[in-house]
Coordinates of C-alpha atoms in Angstrom, one line a residue:
X1099 CA -12.4 -2.3 3.6
X1100 CA -9.5 -3.8 1.6
X1101 CA -6.9 -6.0 3.4
X1102 CA -4.2 -5.8 0.8
X1103 CA -1.5 -8.0 2.4
X1104 CA -3.7 -11.0 3.2
X1105 CA -3.5 -13.1 0.1
X1106 CA -3.1 -16.8 -0.5
X1107 CA 0.6 -17.7 -1.0
X1108 CA 1.5 -19.7 -4.0
X1109 CA 2.2 -23.4 -3.3
X1110 CA 5.8 -24.5 -3.3
X1111 CA 6.9 -27.4 -5.4
X1112 CA 6.2 -30.6 -3.6
X1113 CA 9.6 -32.4 -3.5
X1114 CA 10.6 -35.0 -1.0
X1115 CA 8.4 -37.4 0.8
X1116 CA 6.9 -35.0 3.3
X1117 CA 5.2 -31.7 2.7
X1118 CA 3.9 -29.3 5.3
X1119 CA 1.5 -26.3 5.2
X1120 CA 2.6 -23.1 7.1
X1121 CA -0.2 -20.7 8.1
X1122 CA 1.4 -17.3 8.3
X1123 CA 0.1 -13.9 9.4
X1124 CA 1.6 -10.5 8.9
X1125 CA 3.3 -11.4 5.6
X1126 CA 4.2 -8.7 3.1
X1127 CA 3.5 -9.6 -0.5
X1128 CA 7.2 -9.5 -1.5
X1129 CA 10.4 -7.6 -0.9
X1130 CA 9.3 -5.2 -3.6
X1131 CA 6.4 -3.9 -1.5
X1132 CA 8.9 -2.5 1.0
X1133 CA 9.9 0.0 -1.6
X1134 CA 6.5 1.5 -2.0
X1135 CA 5.4 4.7 -0.2
X1136 CA 1.7 3.6 0.3
X1137 CA 0.2 1.5 3.0
X1138 CA 0.4 -2.3 2.7
X1139 CA -2.0 -4.3 4.9
X1140 CA -0.4 -7.1 6.8
X1141 CA -3.3 -8.8 8.5
X1142 CA -4.8 -12.1 7.5
X1143 CA -3.5 -15.6 6.9
X1144 CA -1.3 -16.9 4.1
X1145 CA -1.0 -20.7 3.5
X1146 CA 2.3 -21.9 2.0
X1147 CA 3.2 -25.5 1.0
X1148 CA 6.8 -26.3 2.1
X1149 CA 8.8 -29.5 1.5
X1150 CA 10.5 -30.9 4.5
X1151 CA 14.0 -30.2 3.1
X1152 CA 13.1 -26.5 2.7
X1153 CA 11.4 -25.8 6.1
X1154 CA 14.3 -23.9 7.7
X1155 CA 14.9 -21.8 4.5
X1156 CA 11.2 -20.9 4.2
X1157 CA 11.0 -20.0 7.9
X1158 CA 13.9 -17.5 7.4
X1159 CA 12.2 -16.1 4.3
X1160 CA 8.9 -15.6 6.2
X1161 CA 10.7 -13.9 9.0
X1162 CA 12.5 -11.6 6.6
X1163 CA 9.1 -10.6 5.1
X1164 CA 7.8 -9.7 8.6
X1165 CA 5.6 -12.8 8.8
X1166 CA 4.8 -15.0 11.8
X1167 CA 4.1 -18.7 11.5
X1168 CA 1.0 -19.5 13.6
X1169 CA 0.6 -23.2 12.6
X1170 CA 2.4 -26.0 10.8
X1171 CA 0.4 -28.9 9.5
X1172 CA 1.4 -32.0 7.5
X1173 CA -0.3 -31.6 4.1
X1174 CA -1.7 -35.2 4.1
X1175 CA -3.8 -34.2 7.2
X1176 CA -5.2 -31.1 5.5
X1177 CA -5.9 -33.1 2.3
X1178 CA -8.0 -35.6 4.3
X1179 CA -9.8 -32.8 6.1
X1180 CA -10.3 -30.6 3.0
X1181 CA -11.0 -33.4 0.5
X1182 CA -8.3 -32.1 -1.9
X1183 CA -6.4 -34.3 -4.3
X1184 CA -2.7 -34.8 -3.1
X1185 CA -1.4 -32.7 -6.0
X1186 CA -4.0 -30.0 -6.0
X1187 CA -2.6 -26.4 -6.3
X1188 CA -4.0 -23.7 -4.0
X1189 CA -2.7 -20.8 -6.0
X1190 CA -5.3 -18.0 -6.2
X1191 CA -7.6 -18.2 -9.2
X1192 CA -6.4 -21.5 -10.7
X1193 CA -8.9 -24.1 -11.8
X1194 CA -11.7 -21.7 -10.9
X1195 CA -14.8 -22.0 -13.0
X1196 CA -16.5 -18.8 -14.0
X1197 CA -19.8 -20.7 -14.7
X1198 CA -20.2 -22.8 -11.5
X1199 CA -19.5 -22.4 -7.8
X1200 CA -16.6 -24.2 -6.2
X1201 CA -17.3 -27.0 -3.8
X1202 CA -17.3 -26.0 -0.2
X1203 CA -14.2 -27.4 1.5
X1204 CA -14.2 -28.1 5.3
X1205 CA -11.5 -26.7 7.5
X1206 CA -9.4 -28.5 10.1
X1207 CA -11.1 -28.6 13.4
X1208 CA -8.0 -29.5 15.4
X1209 CA -5.4 -26.7 15.9
X1210 CA -1.9 -28.0 14.9
X1211 CA 0.8 -28.1 17.4
X1212 CA 4.1 -26.1 17.3
X1213 CA 6.7 -25.1 19.7
X1214 CA 7.2 -22.0 21.8
X1215 CA 10.4 -20.1 22.1
X1216 CA 11.5 -22.4 24.9
X1217 CA 11.0 -25.5 22.8
X1218 CA 7.8 -26.6 24.6
X1219 CA 5.0 -28.1 22.6
X1220 CA 1.9 -25.9 22.6
X1221 CA -1.4 -25.7 20.8
X1222 CA -1.8 -22.6 18.7
X1223 CA -4.6 -20.1 19.7
X1224 CA -6.4 -22.6 21.9
X1225 CA -8.5 -20.1 23.7
X1226 CA -9.7 -18.5 20.5
X1227 CA -10.5 -21.8 19.0
X1228 CA -12.6 -22.9 21.9
X1229 CA -14.4 -19.5 22.1
X1230 CA -15.2 -19.5 18.4
X1231 CA -15.4 -23.1 17.4
X1232 CA -18.6 -22.6 15.4
X1233 CA -17.3 -19.6 13.3
X1234 CA -17.4 -20.5 9.6
X1235 CA -13.9 -20.2 7.9
X1236 CA -12.8 -20.9 4.4
X1237 CA -16.0 -22.4 3.1
X1238 CA -14.8 -21.4 -0.4
X1239 CA -11.1 -21.4 -1.3
X1240 CA -9.1 -19.7 -4.1
X1241 CA -8.9 -22.8 -6.3
X1242 CA -12.7 -23.3 -6.1
X1243 CA -14.3 -19.9 -5.3
X1244 CA -18.0 -19.1 -5.0
X1245 CA -19.3 -17.3 -8.1
X1246 CA -21.5 -14.5 -6.8
X1247 CA -23.4 -11.9 -8.7
X1248 CA -23.4 -8.2 -8.1
X1249 CA -26.8 -6.8 -7.0
X1250 CA -25.9 -3.1 -6.6
X1251 CA -22.9 -0.8 -6.5
X1252 CA -23.6 2.5 -4.8
X1253 CA -21.3 5.5 -4.2
X1254 CA -20.8 6.5 -0.6
X1255 CA -18.8 9.7 -1.0
X1256 CA -21.0 12.8 -1.4
X1257 CA -20.4 15.6 -3.8
X1258 CA -17.2 17.5 -2.9
X1259 CA -15.7 14.6 -1.1
X1260 CA -12.3 12.9 -1.7
X1261 CA -11.8 9.7 -3.6
X1262 CA -14.1 7.0 -4.8
X1263 CA -15.8 4.7 -2.2
X1264 CA -18.5 2.2 -3.1
X1265 CA -21.0 0.0 -1.2
X1266 CA -21.2 -3.2 -3.1
X1267 CA -23.8 -5.9 -2.5
X1268 CA -23.5 -9.4 -3.8
X1269 CA -26.0 -12.2 -4.2
X1270 CA -24.8 -15.4 -2.4
X1271 CA -28.1 -17.3 -2.4
X1272 CA -26.8 -19.9 -4.8
X1273 CA -24.2 -21.5 -2.5
X1274 CA -23.2 -22.2 1.0
X1275 CA -21.3 -19.0 1.9
X1276 CA -21.9 -18.0 5.5
X1277 CA -20.2 -15.4 7.7
X1278 CA -20.6 -13.4 10.8
X1279 CA -19.8 -9.8 11.8
X1280 CA -16.1 -8.9 11.9
X1281 CA -15.0 -11.4 9.2
X1282 CA -13.6 -10.8 5.7
X1283 CA -14.1 -12.3 2.3
X1284 CA -11.7 -12.6 -0.6
X1285 CA -12.2 -11.2 -4.1
X1286 CA -10.3 -12.6 -7.1
X1287 CA -10.2 -10.0 -9.8
X1288 CA -10.2 -11.2 -13.4
X1289 CA -7.2 -11.2 -15.6
X1290 CA -3.5 -11.9 -15.0
X1291 CA -0.7 -10.0 -13.1
X1292 CA 2.5 -8.6 -14.6
X1293 CA 4.0 -12.1 -14.6
X1294 CA 1.1 -13.5 -16.7
X1295 CA -0.3 -15.5 -13.7
X1296 CA -3.9 -15.3 -12.5
X1297 CA -4.5 -12.4 -10.2
X1298 CA -4.4 -13.3 -6.5
X1299 CA -7.3 -12.7 -4.1
X1300 CA -7.6 -9.5 -2.0
X1301 CA -9.4 -9.6 1.4
X1302 CA -12.0 -7.1 2.3
X1303 CA -13.8 -6.6 5.6
X1304 CA -17.5 -7.4 5.4
X1305 CA -19.8 -4.4 5.9
X1306 CA -23.0 -6.3 6.5
X1307 CA -24.4 -8.5 9.2
X1308 CA -24.6 -12.3 8.9
X1309 CA -28.2 -11.8 7.5
X1310 CA -27.1 -9.3 4.8
X1311 CA -28.4 -5.8 4.1
X1312 CA -31.8 -7.3 3.2
X1313 CA -31.9 -9.5 6.3
X1314 CA -32.7 -12.5 4.2
X1315 CA -29.4 -14.5 4.5
X1316 CA -28.9 -14.0 0.7
X1317 CA -26.3 -11.2 0.4
X1318 CA -22.9 -10.0 1.6
X1319 CA -21.8 -6.4 1.3
X1320 CA -18.4 -4.6 1.1
X1321 CA -17.2 -1.0 1.5
X1322 CA -14.4 -0.5 -1.0
X1323 CA -12.2 2.5 -1.7
X1324 CA -10.4 2.7 -5.0
X1325 CA -6.7 2.6 -4.2
X1326 CA -4.9 5.5 -5.8
X1327 CA -1.3 6.5 -5.3
X1328 CA 1.7 8.1 -7.1
X1329 CA 4.4 5.7 -8.4
X1330 CA 7.5 6.4 -6.3
X1331 CA 9.8 6.5 -9.4
X1332 CA 7.7 7.8 -12.3
X1333 CA 5.2 10.0 -10.5
X1334 CA 2.4 8.4 -12.4
X1335 CA -1.0 7.8 -10.8
X1336 CA -1.5 4.1 -10.1
X1337 CA -4.8 2.5 -9.4
X1338 CA -5.3 -0.6 -7.4
X1339 CA -6.2 -3.6 -9.5
X1340 CA -8.9 -5.2 -7.4
X1341 CA -10.3 -2.0 -5.9
X1342 CA -10.7 -0.4 -9.3
X1343 CA -12.4 -3.6 -10.6
X1344 CA -14.8 -3.6 -7.7
X1345 CA -15.6 0.1 -7.7
X1346 CA -16.5 -0.1 -11.4
X1347 CA -18.3 -3.5 -11.3
X1348 CA -21.9 -3.5 -12.7
X1349 CA -25.1 -5.1 -11.3
X1350 CA -25.4 -8.6 -12.9
X1351 CA -21.7 -9.1 -13.2
X1352 CA -20.2 -12.3 -11.8
X1353 CA -17.5 -12.1 -9.1
X1354 CA -15.2 -14.8 -7.6
X1355 CA -15.5 -14.9 -3.8
X1356 CA -13.5 -16.8 -1.2
X1357 CA -13.7 -17.2 2.5
X1358 CA -14.9 -16.1 4.9
X1359 CA -11.8 -15.7 7.1
X1360 CA -10.9 -14.0 10.4
X1361 CA -11.7 -14.4 14.1
X1362 CA -9.8 -11.4 15.4
X1363 CA -12.6 -8.8 15.0
X1364 CA -15.6 -10.8 16.3
X1365 CA -18.2 -9.2 18.5
X1366 CA -18.6 -10.4 22.1
X1367 CA -21.8 -12.5 22.6
X1368 CA -22.8 -10.5 25.7
X1369 CA -25.9 -8.4 25.2
X1370 CA -24.7 -5.9 27.8
X1371 CA -21.1 -5.5 26.6
X1372 CA -19.5 -2.1 26.0
X1373 CA -18.1 -1.7 22.5
X1374 CA -15.6 1.0 21.7
X1375 CA -15.0 1.4 17.9
X1376 CA -12.2 3.5 16.4
X1377 CA -12.2 3.6 12.6
X1378 CA -10.8 5.6 9.7
X1379 CA -12.1 5.6 6.2
X1380 CA -13.3 2.2 5.0
X1381 CA -12.3 0.8 8.4
X1382 CA -15.9 1.6 9.1
X1383 CA -16.9 -1.6 7.3
X1384 CA -16.9 -4.0 10.3
X1385 CA -18.2 -1.3 12.6
X1386 CA -21.2 -0.9 10.3
X1387 CA -21.9 -4.6 10.7
X1388 CA -21.7 -4.4 14.5
X1389 CA -24.0 -1.4 14.6
X1390 CA -26.6 -3.0 12.4
X1391 CA -26.6 -6.1 14.6
X1392 CA -27.0 -3.9 17.7
X1393 CA -29.5 -1.3 16.5
X1394 CA -31.3 -2.0 13.2
X1395 CA -34.9 -2.9 13.7
X1396 CA -35.1 -5.7 11.1
X1397 CA -31.8 -7.1 12.3
X1398 CA -32.9 -7.1 15.9
X1399 CA -36.1 -8.9 14.9
X1400 CA -34.0 -11.6 13.2
X1401 CA -31.9 -12.1 16.3
X1402 CA -34.2 -12.6 19.3
X1403 CA -31.4 -14.2 21.2
X1404 CA -29.2 -11.1 20.8
X1405 CA -30.8 -7.8 21.9
X1406 CA -28.0 -5.3 22.6
X1407 CA -28.4 -3.5 25.9
X1408 CA -24.9 -2.3 26.5
X1409 CA -23.1 0.9 25.4
X1410 CA -21.2 1.4 22.1
X1411 CA -19.1 4.4 21.0
X1412 CA -17.9 5.0 17.5
X1413 CA -15.0 7.5 16.9
X1414 CA -14.8 7.9 13.1
X1415 CA -12.0 9.6 11.3
X1416 CA -12.6 11.1 7.8
X1417 CA -11.0 13.9 5.8
X1418 CA -14.2 15.9 4.9
X1419 CA -17.9 15.9 5.8
X1420 CA -18.9 14.4 2.4
X1421 CA -16.6 11.5 3.3
X1422 CA -18.6 10.4 6.3
X1423 CA -19.5 7.0 5.0
X1424 CA -23.0 5.7 6.0
X1425 CA -23.7 9.1 7.6
X1426 CA -27.5 8.8 7.5
X1427 CA -27.5 5.3 9.0
X1428 CA -25.1 6.3 11.8
X1429 CA -27.0 9.4 12.8
X1430 CA -30.3 7.6 12.7
X1431 CA -29.1 5.0 15.1
X1432 CA -27.6 7.6 17.4
X1433 CA -30.9 9.5 17.5
X1434 CA -33.0 6.3 18.1
X1435 CA -30.7 4.9 20.8
X1436 CA -29.0 7.9 22.5
X1437 CA -28.4 6.0 25.7
X1438 CA -26.7 3.1 24.0
X1439 CA -24.8 4.6 21.0
X1440 CA -22.5 7.6 21.0
X1441 CA -21.1 8.9 17.7
X1442 CA -18.0 11.1 17.5
X1443 CA -16.4 12.4 14.2
X1444 CA -12.8 13.5 13.6
X1445 CA -12.9 15.5 10.3
X1446 CA -9.3 16.2 9.6
X1447 CA -9.7 18.9 7.0
X1448 CA -12.5 20.8 8.7
X1449 CA -11.9 20.5 12.4
X1450 CA -9.0 21.6 14.6
X1451 CA -7.3 19.8 17.4
X1452 CA -6.3 21.4 20.7
X1453 CA -3.0 22.5 19.2
X1454 CA -4.7 24.2 16.2
X1455 CA -3.7 21.4 13.8
X1456 CA -5.9 19.0 11.9
X1457 CA -8.3 16.9 13.9
X1458 CA -7.4 13.2 13.5
X1459 CA -8.9 10.3 15.3
X1460 CA -6.0 10.1 17.8
X1461 CA -6.8 13.8 18.7
X1462 CA -10.4 12.8 19.5
X1463 CA -9.2 9.9 21.6
X1464 CA -6.9 12.3 23.5
X1465 CA -9.9 14.6 24.2
X1466 CA -11.9 11.8 25.7
X1467 CA -8.9 9.7 27.0
X1468 CA -10.0 9.7 30.7
X1469 CA -13.5 8.6 29.8
X1470 CA -12.3 6.0 27.4
X1471 CA -9.8 4.7 30.0
X1472 CA -12.6 4.2 32.6
X1473 CA -14.6 2.3 30.0
X1474 CA -11.7 0.1 29.0
X1475 CA -11.1 -0.9 32.6
X1476 CA -14.5 -2.5 32.7
X1477 CA -14.2 -6.2 32.0
X1478 CA -17.3 -6.1 29.7
X1479 CA -15.6 -3.6 27.4
X1480 CA -14.2 -4.6 24.0
X1481 CA -12.2 -2.2 21.8
X1482 CA -12.0 -2.4 18.0
X1483 CA -9.6 -0.4 15.9
X1484 CA -9.8 -0.6 12.1
X1485 CA -8.2 1.6 9.4
X1486 CA -4.9 3.3 8.9
X1487 CA -2.0 2.0 11.0
X1488 CA -0.7 5.5 11.7
X1489 CA -3.5 6.1 14.2
X1490 CA -2.3 3.4 16.7
X1491 CA 0.6 5.3 18.2
X1492 CA -1.5 8.4 18.9
X1493 CA -4.2 6.3 20.5
X1494 CA -1.7 4.5 22.7
X1495 CA -0.1 7.8 23.7
X1496 CA -3.5 9.2 24.7
X1497 CA -4.5 6.2 26.7
X1498 CA -1.0 5.9 28.3
X1499 CA -1.5 9.4 29.7
X1500 CA -4.9 8.6 31.1
X1501 CA -3.7 5.3 32.6
X1502 CA -0.6 6.9 34.1
X1503 CA -2.8 9.1 36.3
X1504 CA -3.8 6.0 38.2
X1505 CA -0.2 4.6 38.2
X1506 CA -1.0 2.1 35.5
X1507 CA 1.5 1.4 32.6
X1508 CA -0.7 1.3 29.5
X1509 CA 1.6 -1.0 27.4
X1510 CA 1.4 -3.7 30.1
X1511 CA -2.4 -3.3 30.6
X1512 CA -2.9 -3.4 26.9
X1513 CA -1.1 -6.8 26.7
X1514 CA -3.4 -8.1 29.4
X1515 CA -6.6 -7.1 27.6
X1516 CA -5.3 -8.4 24.4
X1517 CA -4.7 -11.8 26.1
X1518 CA -8.2 -11.6 27.5
X1519 CA -9.6 -11.0 24.0
X1520 CA -10.8 -7.5 24.6
X1521 CA -8.5 -5.5 22.3
X1522 CA -9.0 -6.1 18.6
X1523 CA -7.0 -4.4 15.9
X1524 CA -7.0 -4.6 12.1
X1525 CA -4.9 -1.8 10.6
X1526 CA -2.9 -1.3 7.4

């Protein structure tokens, strides 16, 4: 799954005696993207170099673009931790060799401090850092990516389906790229953008477990849909640069990979957890990784310390039956583990909701809202939402109605489970 808005920001000119690095989430690519009529993903981190004398100005710009600063770190601290030269440029694609893999760069262990809205010093995301201290992050960076090789590129949409979606497997055996379920990797497409600068990376959710599709720790896989939309002014069909590159890539081709990144969508370590998954389209990518870890025989054999005994429920929204990505895998797991895995489809162009309209994922949630609400109240339940942003309001409305029957305000309860790390969302 493609995370379009999560790209490395270009470094600012280093003027003045002090330079800081802002880590920003939710940042749109530019003011121009607001004029488009197609979805722009806003998840992921952007790292921006800022001279001291421009800090306030940059904060205002980030706010204007919808971003949120989650950490501020003096650049000299990051350079010491990352082993970068003081004048190195972190712009995507620059200085990357197409013949050799970049050097793995360590990431800061200590979370930088900032101030809350009352001016009190606080440590950013302390609970998450403690909970996931051993999660690999940014082993390979845009200025020194890993050069992987394509093993296979297989179509996922059956005949009669809509669009082009591919399952792409990369060989990562020649380097130190490690990841876990729920993370993403960056892909840097070849060529230059309209301004003549190297293309920036795009992030995609990983569709394989930490051991890879072959369970040999040598591969990573993506589920990629070719982005296609009508230009708002000319009406011409426009295709996404990186998604088109990936959907047409050939076995044996080299590809520049960065990352991994992300700690928002990680699975709980509990073997007996309940896992609710709501996905649309290529939002199935992280869910596939979770389900493989839970139910695939070879994967279970590779993880004797993790033998899933809980309950998982996938509600999957797609437009047509031929668009059910990984259909055979999903239904095989459901048949083999009927007491532990429940599979529910919402096929919008083939099924009808209670009002006689198209069946979307939010309609399925509304159908099962009372049952889902009872599950969500269980402290062992984690909920994951991945896919189109438009489904969130409908999901909230359905769960609000179910919670209200018990006198609970859903919006308040949702904040509590988010704080507890049990509500995970990655939408675009």
